[in-house]
Coordinates of N, CA and C in Angstrom, one line a residue:
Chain A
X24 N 202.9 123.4 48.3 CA 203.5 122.5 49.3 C 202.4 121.8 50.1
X25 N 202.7 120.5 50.9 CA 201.9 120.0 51.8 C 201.2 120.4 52.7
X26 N 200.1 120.0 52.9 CA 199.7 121.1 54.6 C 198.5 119.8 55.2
X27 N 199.2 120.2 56.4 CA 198.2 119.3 57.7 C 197.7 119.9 58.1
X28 N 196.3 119.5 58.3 CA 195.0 120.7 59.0 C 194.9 120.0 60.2
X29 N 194.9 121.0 61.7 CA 194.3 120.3 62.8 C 193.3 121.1 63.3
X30 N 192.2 120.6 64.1 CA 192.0 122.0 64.5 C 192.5 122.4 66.1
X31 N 192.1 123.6 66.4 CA 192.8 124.4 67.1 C 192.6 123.6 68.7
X32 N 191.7 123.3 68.6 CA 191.4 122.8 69.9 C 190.2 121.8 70.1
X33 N 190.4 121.2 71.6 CA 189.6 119.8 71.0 C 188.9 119.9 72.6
X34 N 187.7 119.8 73.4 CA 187.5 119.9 74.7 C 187.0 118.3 75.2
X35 N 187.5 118.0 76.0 CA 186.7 116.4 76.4 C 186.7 116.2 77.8
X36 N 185.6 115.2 78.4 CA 185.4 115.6 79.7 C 186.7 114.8 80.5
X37 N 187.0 114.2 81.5 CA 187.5 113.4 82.3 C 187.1 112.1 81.8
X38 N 187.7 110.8 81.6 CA 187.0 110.0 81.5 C 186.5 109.5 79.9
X39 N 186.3 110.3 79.9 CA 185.7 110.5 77.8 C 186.8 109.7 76.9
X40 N 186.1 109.9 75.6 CA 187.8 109.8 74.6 C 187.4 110.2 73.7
X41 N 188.6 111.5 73.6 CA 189.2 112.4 72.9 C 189.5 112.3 71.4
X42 N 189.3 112.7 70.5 CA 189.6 112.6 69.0 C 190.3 113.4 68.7
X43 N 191.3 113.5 67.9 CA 192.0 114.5 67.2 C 192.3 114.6 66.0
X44 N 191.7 115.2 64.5 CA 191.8 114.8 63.3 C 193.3 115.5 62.8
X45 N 193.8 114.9 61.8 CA 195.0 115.6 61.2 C 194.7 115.9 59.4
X46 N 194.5 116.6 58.7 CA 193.6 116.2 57.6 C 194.7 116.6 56.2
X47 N 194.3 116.0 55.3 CA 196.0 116.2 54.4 C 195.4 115.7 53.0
X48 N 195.6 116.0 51.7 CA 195.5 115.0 50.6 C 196.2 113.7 50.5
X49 N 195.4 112.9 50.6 CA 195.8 111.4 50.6 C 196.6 111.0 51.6
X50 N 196.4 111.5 52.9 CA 197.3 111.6 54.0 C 197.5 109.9 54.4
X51 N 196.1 109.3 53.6 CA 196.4 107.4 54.1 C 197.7 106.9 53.5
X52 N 198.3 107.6 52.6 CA 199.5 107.2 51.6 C 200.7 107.6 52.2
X53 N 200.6 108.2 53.8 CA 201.7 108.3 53.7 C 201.7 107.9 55.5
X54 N 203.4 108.0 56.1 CA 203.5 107.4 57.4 C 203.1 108.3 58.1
X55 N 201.9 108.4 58.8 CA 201.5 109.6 60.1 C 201.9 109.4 61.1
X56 N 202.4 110.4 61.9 CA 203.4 110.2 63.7 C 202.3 111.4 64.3
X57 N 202.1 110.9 65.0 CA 201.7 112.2 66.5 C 202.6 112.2 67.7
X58 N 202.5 113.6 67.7 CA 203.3 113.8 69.1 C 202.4 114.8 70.0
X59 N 202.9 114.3 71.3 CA 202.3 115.1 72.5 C 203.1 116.1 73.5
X60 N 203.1 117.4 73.5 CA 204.3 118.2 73.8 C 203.0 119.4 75.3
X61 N 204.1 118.7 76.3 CA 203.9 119.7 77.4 C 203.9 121.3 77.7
X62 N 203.2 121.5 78.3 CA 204.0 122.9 78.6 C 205.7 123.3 78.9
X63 N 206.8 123.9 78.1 CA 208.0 123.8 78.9 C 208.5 122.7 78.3
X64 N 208.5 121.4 78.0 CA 208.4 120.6 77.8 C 208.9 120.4 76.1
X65 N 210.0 119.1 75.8 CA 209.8 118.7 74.5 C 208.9 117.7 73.9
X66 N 208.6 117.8 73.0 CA 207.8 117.4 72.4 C 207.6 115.2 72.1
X67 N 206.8 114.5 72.8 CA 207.2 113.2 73.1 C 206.6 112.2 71.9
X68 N 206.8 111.6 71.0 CA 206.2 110.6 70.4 C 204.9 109.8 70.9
X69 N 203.7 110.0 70.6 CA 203.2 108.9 71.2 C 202.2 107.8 70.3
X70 N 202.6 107.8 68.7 CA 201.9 107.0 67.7 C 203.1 107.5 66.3
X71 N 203.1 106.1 66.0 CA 204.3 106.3 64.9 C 203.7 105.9 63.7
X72 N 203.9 105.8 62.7 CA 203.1 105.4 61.4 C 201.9 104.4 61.6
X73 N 201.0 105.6 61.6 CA 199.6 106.0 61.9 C 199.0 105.2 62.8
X74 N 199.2 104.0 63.7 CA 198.7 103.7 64.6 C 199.5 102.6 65.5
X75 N 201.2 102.7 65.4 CA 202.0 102.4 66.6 C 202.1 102.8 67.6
X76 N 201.8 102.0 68.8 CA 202.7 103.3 69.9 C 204.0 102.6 70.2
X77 N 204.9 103.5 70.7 CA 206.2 103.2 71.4 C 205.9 102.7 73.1
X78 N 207.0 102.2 72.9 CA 207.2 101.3 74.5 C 206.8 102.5 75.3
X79 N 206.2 102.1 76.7 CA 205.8 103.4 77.4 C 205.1 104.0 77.4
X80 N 204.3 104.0 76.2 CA 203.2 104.7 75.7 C 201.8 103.8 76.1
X81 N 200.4 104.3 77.1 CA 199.4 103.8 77.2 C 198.5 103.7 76.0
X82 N 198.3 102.4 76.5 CA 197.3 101.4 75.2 C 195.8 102.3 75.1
X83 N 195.8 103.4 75.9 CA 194.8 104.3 75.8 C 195.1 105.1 74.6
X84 N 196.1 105.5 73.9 CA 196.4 106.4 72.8 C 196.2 105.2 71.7
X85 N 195.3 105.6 70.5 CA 195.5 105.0 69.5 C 195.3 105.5 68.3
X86 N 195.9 104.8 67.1 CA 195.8 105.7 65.8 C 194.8 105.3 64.6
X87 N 194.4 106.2 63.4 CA 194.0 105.4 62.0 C 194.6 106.1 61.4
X88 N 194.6 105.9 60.1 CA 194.9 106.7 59.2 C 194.5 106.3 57.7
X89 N 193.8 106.8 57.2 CA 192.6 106.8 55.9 C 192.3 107.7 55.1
X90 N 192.3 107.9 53.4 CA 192.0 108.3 52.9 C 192.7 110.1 53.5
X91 N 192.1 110.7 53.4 CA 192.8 112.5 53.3 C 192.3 112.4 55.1
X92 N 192.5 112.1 56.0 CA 192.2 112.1 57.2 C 192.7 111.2 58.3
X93 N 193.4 111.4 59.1 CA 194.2 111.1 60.3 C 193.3 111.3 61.8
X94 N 193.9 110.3 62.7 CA 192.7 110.3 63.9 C 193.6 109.9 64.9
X95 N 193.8 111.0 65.9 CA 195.0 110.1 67.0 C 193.2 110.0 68.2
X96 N 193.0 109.3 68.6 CA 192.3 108.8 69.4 C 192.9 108.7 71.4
X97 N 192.2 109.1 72.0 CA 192.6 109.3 73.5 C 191.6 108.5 74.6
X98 N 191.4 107.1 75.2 CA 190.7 106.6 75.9 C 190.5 107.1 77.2
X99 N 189.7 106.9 77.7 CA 189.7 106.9 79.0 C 190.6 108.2 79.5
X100 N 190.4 109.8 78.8 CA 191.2 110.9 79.1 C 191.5 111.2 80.8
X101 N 192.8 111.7 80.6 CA 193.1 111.8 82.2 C 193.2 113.0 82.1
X102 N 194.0 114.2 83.8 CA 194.4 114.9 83.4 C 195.5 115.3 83.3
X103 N 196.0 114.5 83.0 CA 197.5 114.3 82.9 C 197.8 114.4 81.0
X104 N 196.1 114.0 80.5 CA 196.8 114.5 79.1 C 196.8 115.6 78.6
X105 N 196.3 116.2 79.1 CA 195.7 117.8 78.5 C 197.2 118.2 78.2
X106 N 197.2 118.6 76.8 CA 198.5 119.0 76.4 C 198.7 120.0 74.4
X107 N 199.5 119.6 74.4 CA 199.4 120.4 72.8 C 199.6 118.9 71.7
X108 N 198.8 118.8 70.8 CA 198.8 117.3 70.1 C 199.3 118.0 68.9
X109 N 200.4 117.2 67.8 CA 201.1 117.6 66.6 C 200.9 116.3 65.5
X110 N 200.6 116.5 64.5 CA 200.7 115.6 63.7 C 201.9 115.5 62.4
X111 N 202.7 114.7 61.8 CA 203.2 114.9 61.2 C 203.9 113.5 60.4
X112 N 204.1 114.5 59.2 CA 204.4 113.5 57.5 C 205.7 113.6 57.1
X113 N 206.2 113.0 56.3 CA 207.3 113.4 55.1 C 206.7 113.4 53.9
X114 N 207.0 114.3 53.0 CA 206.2 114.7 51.8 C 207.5 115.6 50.8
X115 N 208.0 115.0 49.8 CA 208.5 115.7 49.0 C 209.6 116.4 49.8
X116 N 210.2 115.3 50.3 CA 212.2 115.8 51.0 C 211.6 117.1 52.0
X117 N 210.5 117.0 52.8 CA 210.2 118.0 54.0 C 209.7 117.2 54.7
X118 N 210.0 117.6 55.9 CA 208.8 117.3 57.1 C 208.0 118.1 57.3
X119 N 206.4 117.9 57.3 CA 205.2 118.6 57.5 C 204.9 118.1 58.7
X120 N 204.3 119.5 59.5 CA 203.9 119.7 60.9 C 202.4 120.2 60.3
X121 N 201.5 119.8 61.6 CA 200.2 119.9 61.4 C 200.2 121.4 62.6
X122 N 199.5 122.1 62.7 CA 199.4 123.5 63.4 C 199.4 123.1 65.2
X123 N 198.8 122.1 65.4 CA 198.5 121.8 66.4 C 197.3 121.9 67.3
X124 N 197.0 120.8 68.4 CA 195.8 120.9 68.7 C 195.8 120.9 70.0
X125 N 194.9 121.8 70.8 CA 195.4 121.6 72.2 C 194.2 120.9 72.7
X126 N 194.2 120.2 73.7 CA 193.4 119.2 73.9 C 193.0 119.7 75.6
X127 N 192.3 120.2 75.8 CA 191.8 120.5 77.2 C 191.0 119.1 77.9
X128 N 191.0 119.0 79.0 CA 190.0 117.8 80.0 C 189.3 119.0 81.0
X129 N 188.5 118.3 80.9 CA 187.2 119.4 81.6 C 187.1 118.2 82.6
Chain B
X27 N 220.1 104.6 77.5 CA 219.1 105.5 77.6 C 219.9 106.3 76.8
X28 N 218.5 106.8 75.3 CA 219.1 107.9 74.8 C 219.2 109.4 75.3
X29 N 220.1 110.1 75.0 CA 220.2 111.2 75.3 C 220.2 112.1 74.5
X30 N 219.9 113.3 74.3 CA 220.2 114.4 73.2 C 220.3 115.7 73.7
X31 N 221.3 116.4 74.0 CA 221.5 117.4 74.3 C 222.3 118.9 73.7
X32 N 221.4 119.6 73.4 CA 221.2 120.8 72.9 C 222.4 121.9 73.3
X33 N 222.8 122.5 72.6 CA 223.9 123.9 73.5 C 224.1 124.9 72.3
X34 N 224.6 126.2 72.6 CA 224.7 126.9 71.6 C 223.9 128.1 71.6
X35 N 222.5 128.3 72.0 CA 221.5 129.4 71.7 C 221.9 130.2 72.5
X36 N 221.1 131.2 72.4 CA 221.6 132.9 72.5 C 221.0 133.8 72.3
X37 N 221.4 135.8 72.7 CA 220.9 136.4 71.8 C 222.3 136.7 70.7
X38 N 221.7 137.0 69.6 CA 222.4 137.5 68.6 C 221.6 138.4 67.4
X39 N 222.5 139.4 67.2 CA 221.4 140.7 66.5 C 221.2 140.1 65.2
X40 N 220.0 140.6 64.9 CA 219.3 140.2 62.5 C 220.7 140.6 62.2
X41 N 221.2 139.6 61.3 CA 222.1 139.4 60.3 C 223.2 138.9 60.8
X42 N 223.3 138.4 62.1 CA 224.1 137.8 62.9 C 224.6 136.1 62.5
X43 N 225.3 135.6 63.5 CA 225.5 134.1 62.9 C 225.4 133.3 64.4
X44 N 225.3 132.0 64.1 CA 225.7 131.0 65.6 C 225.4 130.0 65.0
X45 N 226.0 129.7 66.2 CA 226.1 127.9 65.4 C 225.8 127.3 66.7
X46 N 224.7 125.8 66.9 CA 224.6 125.3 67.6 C 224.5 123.7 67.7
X47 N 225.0 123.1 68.8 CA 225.2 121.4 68.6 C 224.5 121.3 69.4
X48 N 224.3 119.7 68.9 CA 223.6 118.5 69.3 C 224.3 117.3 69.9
X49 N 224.8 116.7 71.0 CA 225.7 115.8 71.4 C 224.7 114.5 72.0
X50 N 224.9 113.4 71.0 CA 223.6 112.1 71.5 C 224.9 111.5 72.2
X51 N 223.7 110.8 72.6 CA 224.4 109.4 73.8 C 223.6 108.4 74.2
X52 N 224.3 107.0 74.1 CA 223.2 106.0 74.4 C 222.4 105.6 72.9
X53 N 223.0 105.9 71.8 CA 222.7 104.8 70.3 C 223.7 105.1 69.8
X54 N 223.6 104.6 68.4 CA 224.6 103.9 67.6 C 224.2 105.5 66.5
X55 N 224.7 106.6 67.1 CA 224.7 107.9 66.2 C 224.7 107.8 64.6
X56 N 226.1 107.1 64.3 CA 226.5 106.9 62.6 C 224.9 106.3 62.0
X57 N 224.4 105.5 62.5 CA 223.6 104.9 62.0 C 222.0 105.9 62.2
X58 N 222.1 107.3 62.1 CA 221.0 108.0 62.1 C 220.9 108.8 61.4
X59 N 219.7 109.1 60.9 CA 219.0 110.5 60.1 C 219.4 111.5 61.5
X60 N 219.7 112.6 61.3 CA 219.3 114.0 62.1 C 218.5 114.6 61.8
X61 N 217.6 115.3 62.5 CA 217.0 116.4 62.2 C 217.1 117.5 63.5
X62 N 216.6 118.5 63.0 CA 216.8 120.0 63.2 C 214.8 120.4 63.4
X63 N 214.4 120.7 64.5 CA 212.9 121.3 64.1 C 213.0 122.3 65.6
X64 N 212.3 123.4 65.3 CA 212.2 124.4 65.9 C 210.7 125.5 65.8
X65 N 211.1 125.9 67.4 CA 209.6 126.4 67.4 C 209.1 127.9 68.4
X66 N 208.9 128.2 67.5 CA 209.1 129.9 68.1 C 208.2 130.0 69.4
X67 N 208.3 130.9 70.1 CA 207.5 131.2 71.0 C 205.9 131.3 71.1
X68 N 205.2 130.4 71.8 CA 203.9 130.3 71.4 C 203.1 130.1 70.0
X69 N 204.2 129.1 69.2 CA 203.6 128.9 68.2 C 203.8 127.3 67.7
X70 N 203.8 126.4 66.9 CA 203.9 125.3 66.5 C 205.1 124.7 66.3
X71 N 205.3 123.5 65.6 CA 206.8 123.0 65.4 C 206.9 123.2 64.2
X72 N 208.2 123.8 63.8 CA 208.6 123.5 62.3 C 209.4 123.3 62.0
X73 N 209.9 122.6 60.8 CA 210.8 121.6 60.9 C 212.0 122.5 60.4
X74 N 213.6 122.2 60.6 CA 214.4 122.9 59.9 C 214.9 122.4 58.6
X75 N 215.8 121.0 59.3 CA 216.3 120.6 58.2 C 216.6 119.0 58.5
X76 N 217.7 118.2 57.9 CA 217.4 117.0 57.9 C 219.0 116.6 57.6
X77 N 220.1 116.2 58.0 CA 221.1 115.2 57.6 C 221.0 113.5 57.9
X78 N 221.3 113.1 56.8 CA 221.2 111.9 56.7 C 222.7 111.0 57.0
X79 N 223.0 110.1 57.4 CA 224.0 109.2 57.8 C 225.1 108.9 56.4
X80 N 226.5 108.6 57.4 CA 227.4 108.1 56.0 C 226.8 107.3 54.7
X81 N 225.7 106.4 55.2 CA 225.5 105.5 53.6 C 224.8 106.7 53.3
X82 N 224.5 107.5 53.4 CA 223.6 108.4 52.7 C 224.4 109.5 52.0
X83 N 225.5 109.2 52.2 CA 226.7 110.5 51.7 C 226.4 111.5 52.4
X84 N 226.3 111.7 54.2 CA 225.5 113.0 54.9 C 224.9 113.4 54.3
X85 N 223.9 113.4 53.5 CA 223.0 114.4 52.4 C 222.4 115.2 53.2
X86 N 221.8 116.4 52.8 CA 221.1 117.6 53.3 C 219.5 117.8 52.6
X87 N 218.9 118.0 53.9 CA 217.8 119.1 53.6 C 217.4 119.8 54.2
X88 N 216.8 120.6 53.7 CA 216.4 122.2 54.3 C 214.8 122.6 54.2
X89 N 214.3 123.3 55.4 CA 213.0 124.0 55.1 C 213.2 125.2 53.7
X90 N 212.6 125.2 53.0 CA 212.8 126.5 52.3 C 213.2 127.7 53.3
X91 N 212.4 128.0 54.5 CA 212.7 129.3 55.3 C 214.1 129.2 55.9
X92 N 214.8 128.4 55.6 CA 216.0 128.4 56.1 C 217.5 128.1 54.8
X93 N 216.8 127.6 53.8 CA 217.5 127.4 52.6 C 218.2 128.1 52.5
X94 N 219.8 128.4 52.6 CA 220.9 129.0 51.8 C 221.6 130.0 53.1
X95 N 220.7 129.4 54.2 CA 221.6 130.7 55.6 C 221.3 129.3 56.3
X96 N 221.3 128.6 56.3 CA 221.4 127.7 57.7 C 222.4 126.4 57.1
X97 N 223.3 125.9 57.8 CA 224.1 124.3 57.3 C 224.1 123.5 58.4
X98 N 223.4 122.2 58.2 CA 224.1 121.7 59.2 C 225.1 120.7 59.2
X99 N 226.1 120.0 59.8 CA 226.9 118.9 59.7 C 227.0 118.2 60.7
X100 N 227.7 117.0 60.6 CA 227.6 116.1 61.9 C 229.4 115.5 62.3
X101 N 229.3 114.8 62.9 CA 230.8 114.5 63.5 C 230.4 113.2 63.7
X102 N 230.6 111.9 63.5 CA 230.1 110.9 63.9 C 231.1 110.2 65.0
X103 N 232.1 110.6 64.5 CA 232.8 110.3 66.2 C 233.4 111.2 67.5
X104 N 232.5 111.6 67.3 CA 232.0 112.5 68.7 C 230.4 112.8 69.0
X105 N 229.6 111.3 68.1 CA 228.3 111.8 68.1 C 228.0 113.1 68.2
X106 N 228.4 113.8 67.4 CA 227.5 115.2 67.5 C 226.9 115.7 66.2
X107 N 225.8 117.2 65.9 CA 225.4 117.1 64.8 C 225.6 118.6 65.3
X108 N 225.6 119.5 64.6 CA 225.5 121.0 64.0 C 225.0 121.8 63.0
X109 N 224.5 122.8 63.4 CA 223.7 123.9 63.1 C 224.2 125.2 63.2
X110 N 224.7 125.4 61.4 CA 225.2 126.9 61.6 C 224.4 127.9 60.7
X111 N 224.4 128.9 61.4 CA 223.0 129.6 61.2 C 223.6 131.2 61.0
X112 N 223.4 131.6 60.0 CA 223.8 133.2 59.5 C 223.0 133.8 59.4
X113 N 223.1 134.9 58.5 CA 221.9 135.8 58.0 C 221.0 135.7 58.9
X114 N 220.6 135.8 60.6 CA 219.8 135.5 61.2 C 218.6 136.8 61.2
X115 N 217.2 136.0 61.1 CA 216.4 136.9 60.9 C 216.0 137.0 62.5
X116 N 214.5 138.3 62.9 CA 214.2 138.0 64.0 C 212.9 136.8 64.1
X117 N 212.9 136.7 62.6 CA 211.6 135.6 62.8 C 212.6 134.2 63.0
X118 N 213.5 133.9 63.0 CA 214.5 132.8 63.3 C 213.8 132.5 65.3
X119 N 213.6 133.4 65.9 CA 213.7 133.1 67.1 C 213.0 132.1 67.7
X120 N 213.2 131.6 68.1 CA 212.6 129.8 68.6 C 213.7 128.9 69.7
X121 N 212.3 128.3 69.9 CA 213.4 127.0 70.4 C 214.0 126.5 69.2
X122 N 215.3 125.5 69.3 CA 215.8 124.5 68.5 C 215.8 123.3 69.4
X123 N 215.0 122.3 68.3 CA 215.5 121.0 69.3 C 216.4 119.9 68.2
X124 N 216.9 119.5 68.4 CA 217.4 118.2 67.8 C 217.1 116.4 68.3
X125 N 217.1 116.1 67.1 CA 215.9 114.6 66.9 C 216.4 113.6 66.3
X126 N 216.3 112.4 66.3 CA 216.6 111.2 65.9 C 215.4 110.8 64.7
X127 N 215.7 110.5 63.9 CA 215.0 110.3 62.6 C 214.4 108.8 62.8
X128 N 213.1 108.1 62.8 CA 213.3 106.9 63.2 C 213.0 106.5 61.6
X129 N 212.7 104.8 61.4 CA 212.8 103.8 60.7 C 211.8 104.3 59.4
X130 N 210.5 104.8 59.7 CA 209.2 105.8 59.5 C 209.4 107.0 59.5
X131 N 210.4 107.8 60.1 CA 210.6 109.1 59.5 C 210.1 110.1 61.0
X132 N 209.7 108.9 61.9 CA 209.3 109.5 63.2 C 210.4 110.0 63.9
X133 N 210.1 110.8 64.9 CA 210.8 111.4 66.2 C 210.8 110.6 67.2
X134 N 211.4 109.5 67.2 CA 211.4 108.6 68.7 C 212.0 109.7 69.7
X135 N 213.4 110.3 69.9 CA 214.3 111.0 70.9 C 214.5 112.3 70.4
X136 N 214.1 113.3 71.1 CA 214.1 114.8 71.3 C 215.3 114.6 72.2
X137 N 215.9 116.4 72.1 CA 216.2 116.9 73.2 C 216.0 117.5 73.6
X138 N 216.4 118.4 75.1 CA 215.5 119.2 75.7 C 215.3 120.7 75.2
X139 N 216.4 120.7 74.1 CA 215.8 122.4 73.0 C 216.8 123.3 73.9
X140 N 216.8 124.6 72.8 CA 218.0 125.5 73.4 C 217.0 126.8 72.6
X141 N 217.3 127.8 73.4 CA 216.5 128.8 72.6 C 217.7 130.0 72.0
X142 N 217.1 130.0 70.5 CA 217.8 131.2 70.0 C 216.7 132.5 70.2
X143 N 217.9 133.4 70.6 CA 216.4 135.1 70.1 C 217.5 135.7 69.6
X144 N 216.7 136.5 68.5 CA 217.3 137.1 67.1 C 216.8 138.2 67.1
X145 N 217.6 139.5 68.2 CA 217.2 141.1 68.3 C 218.0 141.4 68.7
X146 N 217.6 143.3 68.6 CA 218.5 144.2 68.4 C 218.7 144.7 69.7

């Protein structure tokens, strides 16, 4: 079966920008979404096949997606993003979740 | 403004059943993929399952971990979608959320999730 690798955690200062990889066989072949899920909270869209954002969404979040490797990108981090980051595919009639990344702002 | 709202969770003992909806508002429901993804306590999202819209003949899919004890169906005029859930294990226990399938296969609209727990 498919599998999305994130890693577990990502640390970046105030200010900085944040990387988040999603890593997959030939993950450029297919549509990559990230989502950003609060504490408590459901889980919010904020990059749709691999480097859209939705209405609402700051032009600070951005995407790529290449070869076996995925990159949700974070400008200018606030702390308002520090949150849990998810990556995810359709692959063979499933939806694949990536483990998740929690993204701290120092 | 879309809406999606979750009802149904509970406790219910291993080997139990329940069934849980999903009631949208604010789109054009018939015209959507559903899905089903859920996420246990302190742990990641995983997806459950998947119905697709009348042109699609509602078709179904399923996580394997849920294959053959979980169904879901939908009502399209009462916008709603369902989740009936048997054989319930304690590893079943999670939030459930229910999702709008977008054009890409993305999650544009969540709802706010309903928690099942599955103990004795």
């Amino acid at each position: 079966s498919y599998e999305l690798t994130q890693p577990l955690s990502v640390s970046v200062a105030l200010g900085q920008t944040a990387r988040i990889t999603c890593g997959g066989g030939n993950i450029g072949g297919k549509f990559l979404h990230w989502y950003q899920q609060k504490p408590g909270q459901a889980p919010v869209l904020v990059i749709y096949r691999d480097s859209n954002r939705p209405s609402g969404i700051p032009e600070r979040f951005s995407g790529s997606n290449s070869g076996d490797t995925a990159v949700l990108a974070i400008s200018g981090v606030q702390a308002g993003d520090e949150a849990d980051y998810y990556c995810q595919v359709w692959d063979s009639s499933t939806v694949v979740f990536g483990g998740g990344t929690k993204l701290t702002v120092l | 403004e879309v809406q999606l709202a979750e009802s149904g969770g509970g406790l219910v003992q291993p080997g139990g059943s329940l069934r849980l909806s999903c009631a949208a508002s604010g789109l054009n429901f018939s015209d959507h993929y559903m899905d089903w993804v859920r996420q246990a306590p302190g742990k990641g999202l995983e997806w459950v399952g998947r119905i697709r819209d009348r042109a699609h003949s509602y078709t179904t899919e399923y996580a394997a971990s849920v294959k053959g004890r979980f169904t879901l169906s939908r009502d399209d005029s009462t916008k709603s979608m369902y989740l009936q859930m048997s054989s319930l294990k304690t590893e079943d226990t999670a939030v459930y959320y229910c999702a709008t399938v977008g054009h890409f296969g993305d999650y544009e609209h969540w709802g706010q999730g309903t928690l099942v727990t599955v103990s004795s």
